[in-house]
Amino acid sequence: MRIGSSIFLIALGAILAWAVAPGLIPFVDQVLIGYILIAVGVIGLIASLILASPGRSRRVSETRSVVDPNTGERITRNESCDGGL
């Protein structure tokens, strides 16, 4: 769930909970559904902000040293990779 869809769920839940007259939809508790949508939107917003934070990325680096058999020269190879979601 992205930030936009989380905000949409929060807004839709607020409309159902506070702005729409109760009893508009028969046999459905609109206020409860509104509060559930607000809670799901807030949980999704927090999760998307945590997953999108820049501190979550990790860097992996690897160093290899090899001796060339023809020249006897030492060759060092460095690789780095950013691992993210």
JSON list of N, CA and C in Angstrom, two decimals:
[
{"chain": "A", "resi": 1, "resn": "MET", "atom": "N", "xyz": [0.86, -1.16, 0.00]},
{"chain": "A", "resi": 1, "resn": "MET", "atom": "CA", "xyz": [0.00, 0.00, 0.00]},
{"chain": "A", "resi": 1, "resn": "MET", "atom": "C", "xyz": [0.91, 1.23, 0.00]},
{"chain": "A", "resi": 2, "resn": "ARG", "atom": "N", "xyz": [0.62, 2.15, -0.85]},
{"chain": "A", "resi": 2, "resn": "ARG", "atom": "CA", "xyz": [1.41, 3.37, -0.95]},
{"chain": "A", "resi": 2, "resn": "ARG", "atom": "C", "xyz": [0.80, 4.49, -0.12]},
{"chain": "A", "resi": 3, "resn": "ILE", "atom": "N", "xyz": [1.49, 5.61, -0.09]},
{"chain": "A", "resi": 3, "resn": "ILE", "atom": "CA", "xyz": [1.05, 6.74, 0.72]},
{"chain": "A", "resi": 3, "resn": "ILE", "atom": "C", "xyz": [-0.28, 7.29, 0.21]},
{"chain": "A", "resi": 4, "resn": "GLY", "atom": "N", "xyz": [-0.44, 7.39, -1.09]},
{"chain": "A", "resi": 4, "resn": "GLY", "atom": "CA", "xyz": [-1.66, 7.93, -1.67]},
{"chain": "A", "resi": 4, "resn": "GLY", "atom": "C", "xyz": [-2.89, 7.10, -1.36]},
{"chain": "A", "resi": 5, "resn": "SER", "atom": "N", "xyz": [-2.75, 5.78, -1.48]},
{"chain": "A", "resi": 5, "resn": "SER", "atom": "CA", "xyz": [-3.90, 4.92, -1.18]},
{"chain": "A", "resi": 5, "resn": "SER", "atom": "C", "xyz": [-4.21, 4.91, 0.32]},
{"chain": "A", "resi": 6, "resn": "SER", "atom": "N", "xyz": [-3.19, 5.07, 1.15]},
{"chain": "A", "resi": 6, "resn": "SER", "atom": "CA", "xyz": [-3.44, 5.16, 2.59]},
{"chain": "A", "resi": 6, "resn": "SER", "atom": "C", "xyz": [-4.22, 6.42, 2.94]},
{"chain": "A", "resi": 7, "resn": "ILE", "atom": "N", "xyz": [-3.83, 7.53, 2.33]},
{"chain": "A", "resi": 7, "resn": "ILE", "atom": "CA", "xyz": [-4.54, 8.79, 2.58]},
{"chain": "A", "resi": 7, "resn": "ILE", "atom": "C", "xyz": [-5.96, 8.69, 2.05]},
{"chain": "A", "resi": 8, "resn": "PHE", "atom": "N", "xyz": [-6.15, 8.03, 0.91]},
{"chain": "A", "resi": 8, "resn": "PHE", "atom": "CA", "xyz": [-7.50, 7.84, 0.38]},
{"chain": "A", "resi": 8, "resn": "PHE", "atom": "C", "xyz": [-8.37, 7.04, 1.34]},
{"chain": "A", "resi": 9, "resn": "LEU", "atom": "N", "xyz": [-7.82, 5.95, 1.92]},
{"chain": "A", "resi": 9, "resn": "LEU", "atom": "CA", "xyz": [-8.60, 5.16, 2.86]},
{"chain": "A", "resi": 9, "resn": "LEU", "atom": "C", "xyz": [-8.94, 5.95, 4.12]},
{"chain": "A", "resi": 10, "resn": "ILE", "atom": "N", "xyz": [-8.01, 6.79, 4.59]},
{"chain": "A", "resi": 10, "resn": "ILE", "atom": "CA", "xyz": [-8.28, 7.62, 5.76]},
{"chain": "A", "resi": 10, "resn": "ILE", "atom": "C", "xyz": [-9.40, 8.60, 5.44]},
{"chain": "A", "resi": 11, "resn": "ALA", "atom": "N", "xyz": [-9.34, 9.23, 4.27]},
{"chain": "A", "resi": 11, "resn": "ALA", "atom": "CA", "xyz": [-10.38, 10.19, 3.90]},
{"chain": "A", "resi": 11, "resn": "ALA", "atom": "C", "xyz": [-11.73, 9.51, 3.71]},
{"chain": "A", "resi": 12, "resn": "LEU", "atom": "N", "xyz": [-11.75, 8.36, 3.07]},
{"chain": "A", "resi": 12, "resn": "LEU", "atom": "CA", "xyz": [-13.00, 7.63, 2.87]},
{"chain": "A", "resi": 12, "resn": "LEU", "atom": "C", "xyz": [-13.59, 7.20, 4.21]},
{"chain": "A", "resi": 13, "resn": "GLY", "atom": "N", "xyz": [-12.75, 6.74, 5.12]},
{"chain": "A", "resi": 13, "resn": "GLY", "atom": "CA", "xyz": [-13.21, 6.35, 6.44]},
{"chain": "A", "resi": 13, "resn": "GLY", "atom": "C", "xyz": [-13.76, 7.52, 7.23]},
{"chain": "A", "resi": 14, "resn": "ALA", "atom": "N", "xyz": [-13.11, 8.67, 7.11]},
{"chain": "A", "resi": 14, "resn": "ALA", "atom": "CA", "xyz": [-13.60, 9.86, 7.81]},
{"chain": "A", "resi": 14, "resn": "ALA", "atom": "C", "xyz": [-14.95, 10.30, 7.24]},
{"chain": "A", "resi": 15, "resn": "ILE", "atom": "N", "xyz": [-15.11, 10.20, 5.95]},
{"chain": "A", "resi": 15, "resn": "ILE", "atom": "CA", "xyz": [-16.40, 10.57, 5.35]},
{"chain": "A", "resi": 15, "resn": "ILE", "atom": "C", "xyz": [-17.49, 9.63, 5.83]},
{"chain": "A", "resi": 16, "resn": "LEU", "atom": "N", "xyz": [-17.20, 8.33, 5.85]},
{"chain": "A", "resi": 16, "resn": "LEU", "atom": "CA", "xyz": [-18.22, 7.38, 6.32]},
{"chain": "A", "resi": 16, "resn": "LEU", "atom": "C", "xyz": [-18.50, 7.54, 7.81]},
{"chain": "A", "resi": 17, "resn": "ALA", "atom": "N", "xyz": [-17.48, 7.83, 8.60]},
{"chain": "A", "resi": 17, "resn": "ALA", "atom": "CA", "xyz": [-17.67, 7.90, 10.04]},
{"chain": "A", "resi": 17, "resn": "ALA", "atom": "C", "xyz": [-18.36, 9.18, 10.48]},
{"chain": "A", "resi": 18, "resn": "TRP", "atom": "N", "xyz": [-18.04, 10.31, 9.85]},
{"chain": "A", "resi": 18, "resn": "TRP", "atom": "CA", "xyz": [-18.51, 11.58, 10.39]},
{"chain": "A", "resi": 18, "resn": "TRP", "atom": "C", "xyz": [-19.39, 12.40, 9.45]},
{"chain": "A", "resi": 19, "resn": "ALA", "atom": "N", "xyz": [-19.28, 12.22, 8.15]},
{"chain": "A", "resi": 19, "resn": "ALA", "atom": "CA", "xyz": [-19.99, 13.13, 7.24]},
{"chain": "A", "resi": 19, "resn": "ALA", "atom": "C", "xyz": [-21.29, 12.58, 6.68]},
{"chain": "A", "resi": 20, "resn": "VAL", "atom": "N", "xyz": [-21.42, 11.29, 6.57]},
{"chain": "A", "resi": 20, "resn": "VAL", "atom": "CA", "xyz": [-22.61, 10.69, 5.98]},
{"chain": "A", "resi": 20, "resn": "VAL", "atom": "C", "xyz": [-23.62, 10.40, 7.08]},
{"chain": "A", "resi": 21, "resn": "ALA", "atom": "N", "xyz": [-24.88, 10.67, 6.79]},
{"chain": "A", "resi": 21, "resn": "ALA", "atom": "CA", "xyz": [-25.94, 10.44, 7.78]},
{"chain": "A", "resi": 21, "resn": "ALA", "atom": "C", "xyz": [-26.06, 8.95, 8.08]},
{"chain": "A", "resi": 22, "resn": "PRO", "atom": "N", "xyz": [-26.14, 8.58, 9.35]},
{"chain": "A", "resi": 22, "resn": "PRO", "atom": "CA", "xyz": [-26.28, 7.16, 9.70]},
{"chain": "A", "resi": 22, "resn": "PRO", "atom": "C", "xyz": [-27.59, 6.59, 9.14]},
{"chain": "A", "resi": 23, "resn": "GLY", "atom": "N", "xyz": [-27.55, 5.35, 8.72]},
{"chain": "A", "resi": 23, "resn": "GLY", "atom": "CA", "xyz": [-28.74, 4.70, 8.18]},
{"chain": "A", "resi": 23, "resn": "GLY", "atom": "C", "xyz": [-28.91, 4.90, 6.69]},
{"chain": "A", "resi": 24, "resn": "LEU", "atom": "N", "xyz": [-27.96, 5.53, 6.05]},
{"chain": "A", "resi": 24, "resn": "LEU", "atom": "CA", "xyz": [-28.05, 5.74, 4.61]},
{"chain": "A", "resi": 24, "resn": "LEU", "atom": "C", "xyz": [-27.97, 4.39, 3.87]},
{"chain": "A", "resi": 25, "resn": "ILE", "atom": "N", "xyz": [-27.11, 3.51, 4.36]},
{"chain": "A", "resi": 25, "resn": "ILE", "atom": "CA", "xyz": [-27.01, 2.17, 3.80]},
{"chain": "A", "resi": 25, "resn": "ILE", "atom": "C", "xyz": [-27.64, 1.22, 4.82]},
{"chain": "A", "resi": 26, "resn": "PRO", "atom": "N", "xyz": [-28.74, 0.56, 4.47]},
{"chain": "A", "resi": 26, "resn": "PRO", "atom": "CA", "xyz": [-29.42, -0.30, 5.46]},
{"chain": "A", "resi": 26, "resn": "PRO", "atom": "C", "xyz": [-28.60, -1.53, 5.83]},
{"chain": "A", "resi": 27, "resn": "PHE", "atom": "N", "xyz": [-28.71, -1.97, 7.08]},
{"chain": "A", "resi": 27, "resn": "PHE", "atom": "CA", "xyz": [-28.06, -3.15, 7.63]},
{"chain": "A", "resi": 27, "resn": "PHE", "atom": "C", "xyz": [-26.54, -3.06, 7.66]},
{"chain": "A", "resi": 28, "resn": "VAL", "atom": "N", "xyz": [-25.98, -1.85, 7.58]},
{"chain": "A", "resi": 28, "resn": "VAL", "atom": "CA", "xyz": [-24.53, -1.66, 7.62]},
{"chain": "A", "resi": 28, "resn": "VAL", "atom": "C", "xyz": [-24.24, -0.56, 8.63]},
{"chain": "A", "resi": 29, "resn": "ASP", "atom": "N", "xyz": [-23.32, -0.82, 9.54]},
{"chain": "A", "resi": 29, "resn": "ASP", "atom": "CA", "xyz": [-22.90, 0.19, 10.50]},
{"chain": "A", "resi": 29, "resn": "ASP", "atom": "C", "xyz": [-21.80, 1.04, 9.85]},
{"chain": "A", "resi": 30, "resn": "GLN", "atom": "N", "xyz": [-22.21, 2.16, 9.28]},
{"chain": "A", "resi": 30, "resn": "GLN", "atom": "CA", "xyz": [-21.28, 3.01, 8.53]},
{"chain": "A", "resi": 30, "resn": "GLN", "atom": "C", "xyz": [-20.19, 3.59, 9.42]},
{"chain": "A", "resi": 31, "resn": "VAL", "atom": "N", "xyz": [-20.51, 3.91, 10.65]},
{"chain": "A", "resi": 31, "resn": "VAL", "atom": "CA", "xyz": [-19.52, 4.50, 11.55]},
{"chain": "A", "resi": 31, "resn": "VAL", "atom": "C", "xyz": [-18.42, 3.49, 11.84]},
{"chain": "A", "resi": 32, "resn": "LEU", "atom": "N", "xyz": [-18.78, 2.24, 12.09]},
{"chain": "A", "resi": 32, "resn": "LEU", "atom": "CA", "xyz": [-17.78, 1.20, 12.35]},
{"chain": "A", "resi": 32, "resn": "LEU", "atom": "C", "xyz": [-16.91, 0.96, 11.12]},
{"chain": "A", "resi": 33, "resn": "ILE", "atom": "N", "xyz": [-17.52, 0.88, 9.96]},
{"chain": "A", "resi": 33, "resn": "ILE", "atom": "CA", "xyz": [-16.74, 0.70, 8.73]},
{"chain": "A", "resi": 33, "resn": "ILE", "atom": "C", "xyz": [-15.81, 1.90, 8.50]},
{"chain": "A", "resi": 34, "resn": "GLY", "atom": "N", "xyz": [-16.28, 3.09, 8.81]},
{"chain": "A", "resi": 34, "resn": "GLY", "atom": "CA", "xyz": [-15.44, 4.28, 8.68]},
{"chain": "A", "resi": 34, "resn": "GLY", "atom": "C", "xyz": [-14.23, 4.21, 9.59]},
{"chain": "A", "resi": 35, "resn": "TYR", "atom": "N", "xyz": [-14.44, 3.80, 10.86]},
{"chain": "A", "resi": 35, "resn": "TYR", "atom": "CA", "xyz": [-13.31, 3.68, 11.78]},
{"chain": "A", "resi": 35, "resn": "TYR", "atom": "C", "xyz": [-12.34, 2.58, 11.36]},
{"chain": "A", "resi": 36, "resn": "ILE", "atom": "N", "xyz": [-12.86, 1.49, 10.82]},
{"chain": "A", "resi": 36, "resn": "ILE", "atom": "CA", "xyz": [-11.99, 0.42, 10.33]},
{"chain": "A", "resi": 36, "resn": "ILE", "atom": "C", "xyz": [-11.15, 0.92, 9.16]},
{"chain": "A", "resi": 37, "resn": "LEU", "atom": "N", "xyz": [-11.75, 1.66, 8.24]},
{"chain": "A", "resi": 37, "resn": "LEU", "atom": "CA", "xyz": [-10.99, 2.21, 7.10]},
{"chain": "A", "resi": 37, "resn": "LEU", "atom": "C", "xyz": [-9.94, 3.21, 7.56]},
{"chain": "A", "resi": 38, "resn": "ILE", "atom": "N", "xyz": [-10.26, 4.01, 8.55]},
{"chain": "A", "resi": 38, "resn": "ILE", "atom": "CA", "xyz": [-9.28, 4.95, 9.09]},
{"chain": "A", "resi": 38, "resn": "ILE", "atom": "C", "xyz": [-8.10, 4.20, 9.70]},
{"chain": "A", "resi": 39, "resn": "ALA", "atom": "N", "xyz": [-8.39, 3.15, 10.47]},
{"chain": "A", "resi": 39, "resn": "ALA", "atom": "CA", "xyz": [-7.31, 2.37, 11.10]},
{"chain": "A", "resi": 39, "resn": "ALA", "atom": "C", "xyz": [-6.44, 1.69, 10.06]},
{"chain": "A", "resi": 40, "resn": "VAL", "atom": "N", "xyz": [-7.04, 1.10, 9.04]},
{"chain": "A", "resi": 40, "resn": "VAL", "atom": "CA", "xyz": [-6.26, 0.44, 7.99]},
{"chain": "A", "resi": 40, "resn": "VAL", "atom": "C", "xyz": [-5.42, 1.47, 7.23]},
{"chain": "A", "resi": 41, "resn": "GLY", "atom": "N", "xyz": [-5.98, 2.64, 6.98]},
{"chain": "A", "resi": 41, "resn": "GLY", "atom": "CA", "xyz": [-5.22, 3.69, 6.30]},
{"chain": "A", "resi": 41, "resn": "GLY", "atom": "C", "xyz": [-4.04, 4.18, 7.12]},
{"chain": "A", "resi": 42, "resn": "VAL", "atom": "N", "xyz": [-4.24, 4.34, 8.42]},
{"chain": "A", "resi": 42, "resn": "VAL", "atom": "CA", "xyz": [-3.14, 4.80, 9.27]},
{"chain": "A", "resi": 42, "resn": "VAL", "atom": "C", "xyz": [-2.05, 3.74, 9.36]},
{"chain": "A", "resi": 43, "resn": "ILE", "atom": "N", "xyz": [-2.43, 2.47, 9.50]},
{"chain": "A", "resi": 43, "resn": "ILE", "atom": "CA", "xyz": [-1.43, 1.39, 9.53]},
{"chain": "A", "resi": 43, "resn": "ILE", "atom": "C", "xyz": [-0.67, 1.32, 8.21]},
{"chain": "A", "resi": 44, "resn": "GLY", "atom": "N", "xyz": [-1.37, 1.45, 7.10]},
{"chain": "A", "resi": 44, "resn": "GLY", "atom": "CA", "xyz": [-0.71, 1.44, 5.80]},
{"chain": "A", "resi": 44, "resn": "GLY", "atom": "C", "xyz": [0.21, 2.64, 5.60]},
{"chain": "A", "resi": 45, "resn": "LEU", "atom": "N", "xyz": [-0.20, 3.80, 6.11]},
{"chain": "A", "resi": 45, "resn": "LEU", "atom": "CA", "xyz": [0.64, 4.99, 6.00]},
{"chain": "A", "resi": 45, "resn": "LEU", "atom": "C", "xyz": [1.92, 4.83, 6.80]},
{"chain": "A", "resi": 46, "resn": "ILE", "atom": "N", "xyz": [1.81, 4.33, 8.02]},
{"chain": "A", "resi": 46, "resn": "ILE", "atom": "CA", "xyz": [2.99, 4.12, 8.85]},
{"chain": "A", "resi": 46, "resn": "ILE", "atom": "C", "xyz": [3.92, 3.09, 8.21]},
{"chain": "A", "resi": 47, "resn": "ALA", "atom": "N", "xyz": [3.36, 2.01, 7.71]},
{"chain": "A", "resi": 47, "resn": "ALA", "atom": "CA", "xyz": [4.19, 0.97, 7.07]},
{"chain": "A", "resi": 47, "resn": "ALA", "atom": "C", "xyz": [4.88, 1.50, 5.82]},
{"chain": "A", "resi": 48, "resn": "SER", "atom": "N", "xyz": [4.18, 2.28, 5.01]},
{"chain": "A", "resi": 48, "resn": "SER", "atom": "CA", "xyz": [4.80, 2.79, 3.78]},
{"chain": "A", "resi": 48, "resn": "SER", "atom": "C", "xyz": [5.88, 3.83, 4.10]},
{"chain": "A", "resi": 49, "resn": "LEU", "atom": "N", "xyz": [5.70, 4.60, 5.16]},
{"chain": "A", "resi": 49, "resn": "LEU", "atom": "CA", "xyz": [6.73, 5.56, 5.54]},
{"chain": "A", "resi": 49, "resn": "LEU", "atom": "C", "xyz": [7.96, 4.86, 6.10]},
{"chain": "A", "resi": 50, "resn": "ILE", "atom": "N", "xyz": [7.76, 3.79, 6.84]},
{"chain": "A", "resi": 50, "resn": "ILE", "atom": "CA", "xyz": [8.90, 3.04, 7.38]},
{"chain": "A", "resi": 50, "resn": "ILE", "atom": "C", "xyz": [9.67, 2.36, 6.25]},
{"chain": "A", "resi": 51, "resn": "LEU", "atom": "N", "xyz": [8.96, 1.75, 5.31]},
{"chain": "A", "resi": 51, "resn": "LEU", "atom": "CA", "xyz": [9.63, 1.05, 4.21]},
{"chain": "A", "resi": 51, "resn": "LEU", "atom": "C", "xyz": [10.31, 2.00, 3.24]},
{"chain": "A", "resi": 52, "resn": "ALA", "atom": "N", "xyz": [9.83, 3.24, 3.15]},
{"chain": "A", "resi": 52, "resn": "ALA", "atom": "CA", "xyz": [10.41, 4.20, 2.21]},
{"chain": "A", "resi": 52, "resn": "ALA", "atom": "C", "xyz": [11.52, 5.03, 2.83]},
{"chain": "A", "resi": 53, "resn": "SER", "atom": "N", "xyz": [11.83, 4.82, 4.10]},
{"chain": "A", "resi": 53, "resn": "SER", "atom": "CA", "xyz": [12.84, 5.64, 4.76]},
{"chain": "A", "resi": 53, "resn": "SER", "atom": "C", "xyz": [14.22, 5.34, 4.18]},
{"chain": "A", "resi": 54, "resn": "PRO", "atom": "N", "xyz": [15.05, 6.36, 4.05]},
{"chain": "A", "resi": 54, "resn": "PRO", "atom": "CA", "xyz": [16.37, 6.15, 3.45]},
{"chain": "A", "resi": 54, "resn": "PRO", "atom": "C", "xyz": [17.32, 5.34, 4.34]},
{"chain": "A", "resi": 55, "resn": "GLY", "atom": "N", "xyz": [17.10, 5.28, 5.63]},
{"chain": "A", "resi": 55, "resn": "GLY", "atom": "CA", "xyz": [17.96, 4.53, 6.51]},
{"chain": "A", "resi": 55, "resn": "GLY", "atom": "C", "xyz": [17.79, 3.04, 6.39]},
{"chain": "A", "resi": 56, "resn": "ARG", "atom": "N", "xyz": [16.80, 2.60, 5.66]},
{"chain": "A", "resi": 56, "resn": "ARG", "atom": "CA", "xyz": [16.52, 1.18, 5.52]},
{"chain": "A", "resi": 56, "resn": "ARG", "atom": "C", "xyz": [17.44, 0.51, 4.49]},
{"chain": "A", "resi": 57, "resn": "SER", "atom": "N", "xyz": [18.03, 1.27, 3.59]},
{"chain": "A", "resi": 57, "resn": "SER", "atom": "CA", "xyz": [18.87, 0.66, 2.57]},
{"chain": "A", "resi": 57, "resn": "SER", "atom": "C", "xyz": [20.18, 0.18, 3.19]},
{"chain": "A", "resi": 58, "resn": "ARG", "atom": "N", "xyz": [20.74, -0.84, 2.60]},
{"chain": "A", "resi": 58, "resn": "ARG", "atom": "CA", "xyz": [21.99, -1.36, 3.11]},
{"chain": "A", "resi": 58, "resn": "ARG", "atom": "C", "xyz": [22.98, -1.48, 1.97]},
{"chain": "A", "resi": 59, "resn": "ARG", "atom": "N", "xyz": [24.24, -1.35, 2.30]},
{"chain": "A", "resi": 59, "resn": "ARG", "atom": "CA", "xyz": [25.29, -1.41, 1.31]},
{"chain": "A", "resi": 59, "resn": "ARG", "atom": "C", "xyz": [26.14, -2.65, 1.59]},
{"chain": "A", "resi": 60, "resn": "VAL", "atom": "N", "xyz": [26.37, -3.42, 0.54]},
{"chain": "A", "resi": 60, "resn": "VAL", "atom": "CA", "xyz": [27.19, -4.61, 0.63]},
{"chain": "A", "resi": 60, "resn": "VAL", "atom": "C", "xyz": [28.43, -4.38, -0.22]},
{"chain": "A", "resi": 61, "resn": "SER", "atom": "N", "xyz": [29.60, -4.58, 0.38]},
{"chain": "A", "resi": 61, "resn": "SER", "atom": "CA", "xyz": [30.83, -4.42, -0.40]},
{"chain": "A", "resi": 61, "resn": "SER", "atom": "C", "xyz": [31.66, -5.70, -0.27]},
{"chain": "A", "resi": 62, "resn": "GLU", "atom": "N", "xyz": [32.37, -6.00, -1.35]},
{"chain": "A", "resi": 62, "resn": "GLU", "atom": "CA", "xyz": [33.17, -7.22, -1.40]},
{"chain": "A", "resi": 62, "resn": "GLU", "atom": "C", "xyz": [34.51, -6.88, -2.05]},
{"chain": "A", "resi": 63, "resn": "THR", "atom": "N", "xyz": [35.58, -7.38, -1.47]},
{"chain": "A", "resi": 63, "resn": "THR", "atom": "CA", "xyz": [36.92, -7.14, -2.00]},
{"chain": "A", "resi": 63, "resn": "THR", "atom": "C", "xyz": [37.58, -8.49, -2.27]},
{"chain": "A", "resi": 64, "resn": "ARG", "atom": "N", "xyz": [38.16, -8.63, -3.45]},
{"chain": "A", "resi": 64, "resn": "ARG", "atom": "CA", "xyz": [38.87, -9.85, -3.82]},
{"chain": "A", "resi": 64, "resn": "ARG", "atom": "C", "xyz": [40.27, -9.48, -4.28]},
{"chain": "A", "resi": 65, "resn": "SER", "atom": "N", "xyz": [41.24, -10.24, -3.82]},
{"chain": "A", "resi": 65, "resn": "SER", "atom": "CA", "xyz": [42.62, -10.06, -4.28]},
{"chain": "A", "resi": 65, "resn": "SER", "atom": "C", "xyz": [43.10, -11.36, -4.91]},
{"chain": "A", "resi": 66, "resn": "VAL", "atom": "N", "xyz": [43.67, -11.23, -6.11]},
{"chain": "A", "resi": 66, "resn": "VAL", "atom": "CA", "xyz": [44.14, -12.38, -6.87]},
{"chain": "A", "resi": 66, "resn": "VAL", "atom": "C", "xyz": [45.53, -12.05, -7.41]},
{"chain": "A", "resi": 67, "resn": "VAL", "atom": "N", "xyz": [46.41, -13.04, -7.47]},
{"chain": "A", "resi": 67, "resn": "VAL", "atom": "CA", "xyz": [47.73, -12.87, -8.06]},
{"chain": "A", "resi": 67, "resn": "VAL", "atom": "C", "xyz": [47.69, -13.42, -9.48]},
{"chain": "A", "resi": 68, "resn": "ASP", "atom": "N", "xyz": [48.08, -12.55, -10.45]},
{"chain": "A", "resi": 68, "resn": "ASP", "atom": "CA", "xyz": [48.11, -12.95, -11.85]},
{"chain": "A", "resi": 68, "resn": "ASP", "atom": "C", "xyz": [49.26, -13.94, -12.05]},
{"chain": "A", "resi": 69, "resn": "PRO", "atom": "N", "xyz": [48.97, -15.15, -12.56]},
{"chain": "A", "resi": 69, "resn": "PRO", "atom": "CA", "xyz": [50.04, -16.15, -12.69]},
{"chain": "A", "resi": 69, "resn": "PRO", "atom": "C", "xyz": [51.09, -15.80, -13.75]},
{"chain": "A", "resi": 70, "resn": "ASN", "atom": "N", "xyz": [50.72, -14.99, -14.75]},
{"chain": "A", "resi": 70, "resn": "ASN", "atom": "CA", "xyz": [51.68, -14.66, -15.81]},
{"chain": "A", "resi": 70, "resn": "ASN", "atom": "C", "xyz": [52.68, -13.60, -15.36]},
{"chain": "A", "resi": 71, "resn": "THR", "atom": "N", "xyz": [52.21, -12.58, -14.68]},
{"chain": "A", "resi": 71, "resn": "THR", "atom": "CA", "xyz": [53.08, -11.46, -14.31]},
{"chain": "A", "resi": 71, "resn": "THR", "atom": "C", "xyz": [53.44, -11.45, -12.84]},
{"chain": "A", "resi": 72, "resn": "GLY", "atom": "N", "xyz": [52.72, -12.19, -12.02]},
{"chain": "A", "resi": 72, "resn": "GLY", "atom": "CA", "xyz": [52.98, -12.17, -10.58]},
{"chain": "A", "resi": 72, "resn": "GLY", "atom": "C", "xyz": [52.41, -10.93, -9.90]},
{"chain": "A", "resi": 73, "resn": "GLU", "atom": "N", "xyz": [51.63, -10.18, -10.62]},
{"chain": "A", "resi": 73, "resn": "GLU", "atom": "CA", "xyz": [51.07, -8.92, -10.11]},
{"chain": "A", "resi": 73, "resn": "GLU", "atom": "C", "xyz": [49.80, -9.21, -9.31]},
{"chain": "A", "resi": 74, "resn": "ARG", "atom": "N", "xyz": [49.62, -8.49, -8.21]},
{"chain": "A", "resi": 74, "resn": "ARG", "atom": "CA", "xyz": [48.43, -8.64, -7.37]},
{"chain": "A", "resi": 74, "resn": "ARG", "atom": "C", "xyz": [47.33, -7.74, -7.92]},
{"chain": "A", "resi": 75, "resn": "ILE", "atom": "N", "xyz": [46.16, -8.33, -8.16]},
{"chain": "A", "resi": 75, "resn": "ILE", "atom": "CA", "xyz": [45.00, -7.61, -8.69]},
{"chain": "A", "resi": 75, "resn": "ILE", "atom": "C", "xyz": [43.93, -7.59, -7.60]},
{"chain": "A", "resi": 76, "resn": "THR", "atom": "N", "xyz": [43.47, -6.39, -7.28]},
{"chain": "A", "resi": 76, "resn": "THR", "atom": "CA", "xyz": [42.42, -6.23, -6.27]},
{"chain": "A", "resi": 76, "resn": "THR", "atom": "C", "xyz": [41.16, -5.73, -6.95]},
{"chain": "A", "resi": 77, "resn": "ARG", "atom": "N", "xyz": [40.05, -6.39, -6.66]},
{"chain": "A", "resi": 77, "resn": "ARG", "atom": "CA", "xyz": [38.76, -6.02, -7.26]},
{"chain": "A", "resi": 77, "resn": "ARG", "atom": "C", "xyz": [37.79, -5.68, -6.13]},
{"chain": "A", "resi": 78, "resn": "ASN", "atom": "N", "xyz": [37.20, -4.49, -6.22]},
{"chain": "A", "resi": 78, "resn": "ASN", "atom": "CA", "xyz": [36.21, -4.04, -5.23]},
{"chain": "A", "resi": 78, "resn": "ASN", "atom": "C", "xyz": [34.84, -3.96, -5.89]},
{"chain": "A", "resi": 79, "resn": "GLU", "atom": "N", "xyz": [33.84, -4.55, -5.24]},
{"chain": "A", "resi": 79, "resn": "GLU", "atom": "CA", "xyz": [32.46, -4.47, -5.72]},
{"chain": "A", "resi": 79, "resn": "GLU", "atom": "C", "xyz": [31.59, -3.97, -4.59]},
{"chain": "A", "resi": 80, "resn": "SER", "atom": "N", "xyz": [30.69, -3.06, -4.91]},
{"chain": "A", "resi": 80, "resn": "SER", "atom": "CA", "xyz": [29.73, -2.61, -3.91]},
{"chain": "A", "resi": 80, "resn": "SER", "atom": "C", "xyz": [28.35, -2.62, -4.52]},
{"chain": "A", "resi": 81, "resn": "CYS", "atom": "N", "xyz": [27.37, -2.96, -3.72]},
{"chain": "A", "resi": 81, "resn": "CYS", "atom": "CA", "xyz": [26.01, -3.09, -4.19]},
{"chain": "A", "resi": 81, "resn": "CYS", "atom": "C", "xyz": [25.08, -2.50, -3.15]},
{"chain": "A", "resi": 82, "resn": "ASP", "atom": "N", "xyz": [24.11, -1.71, -3.58]},
{"chain": "A", "resi": 82, "resn": "ASP", "atom": "CA", "xyz": [23.09, -1.19, -2.68]},
{"chain": "A", "resi": 82, "resn": "ASP", "atom": "C", "xyz": [21.93, -2.16, -2.70]},
{"chain": "A", "resi": 83, "resn": "GLY", "atom": "N", "xyz": [21.65, -2.74, -1.57]},
{"chain": "A", "resi": 83, "resn": "GLY", "atom": "CA", "xyz": [20.54, -3.67, -1.47]},
{"chain": "A", "resi": 83, "resn": "GLY", "atom": "C", "xyz": [19.32, -2.95, -0.92]},
{"chain": "A", "resi": 84, "resn": "GLY", "atom": "N", "xyz": [18.24, -2.99, -1.62]},
{"chain": "A", "resi": 84, "resn": "GLY", "atom": "CA", "xyz": [17.03, -2.34, -1.16]},
{"chain": "A", "resi": 84, "resn": "GLY", "atom": "C", "xyz": [15.82, -3.15, -1.58]},
{"chain": "A", "resi": 85, "resn": "LEU", "atom": "N", "xyz": [14.63, -2.68, -1.19]},
{"chain": "A", "resi": 85, "resn": "LEU", "atom": "CA", "xyz": [13.41, -3.38, -1.55]},
{"chain": "A", "resi": 85, "resn": "LEU", "atom": "C", "xyz": [12.95, -2.96, -2.90]}
]
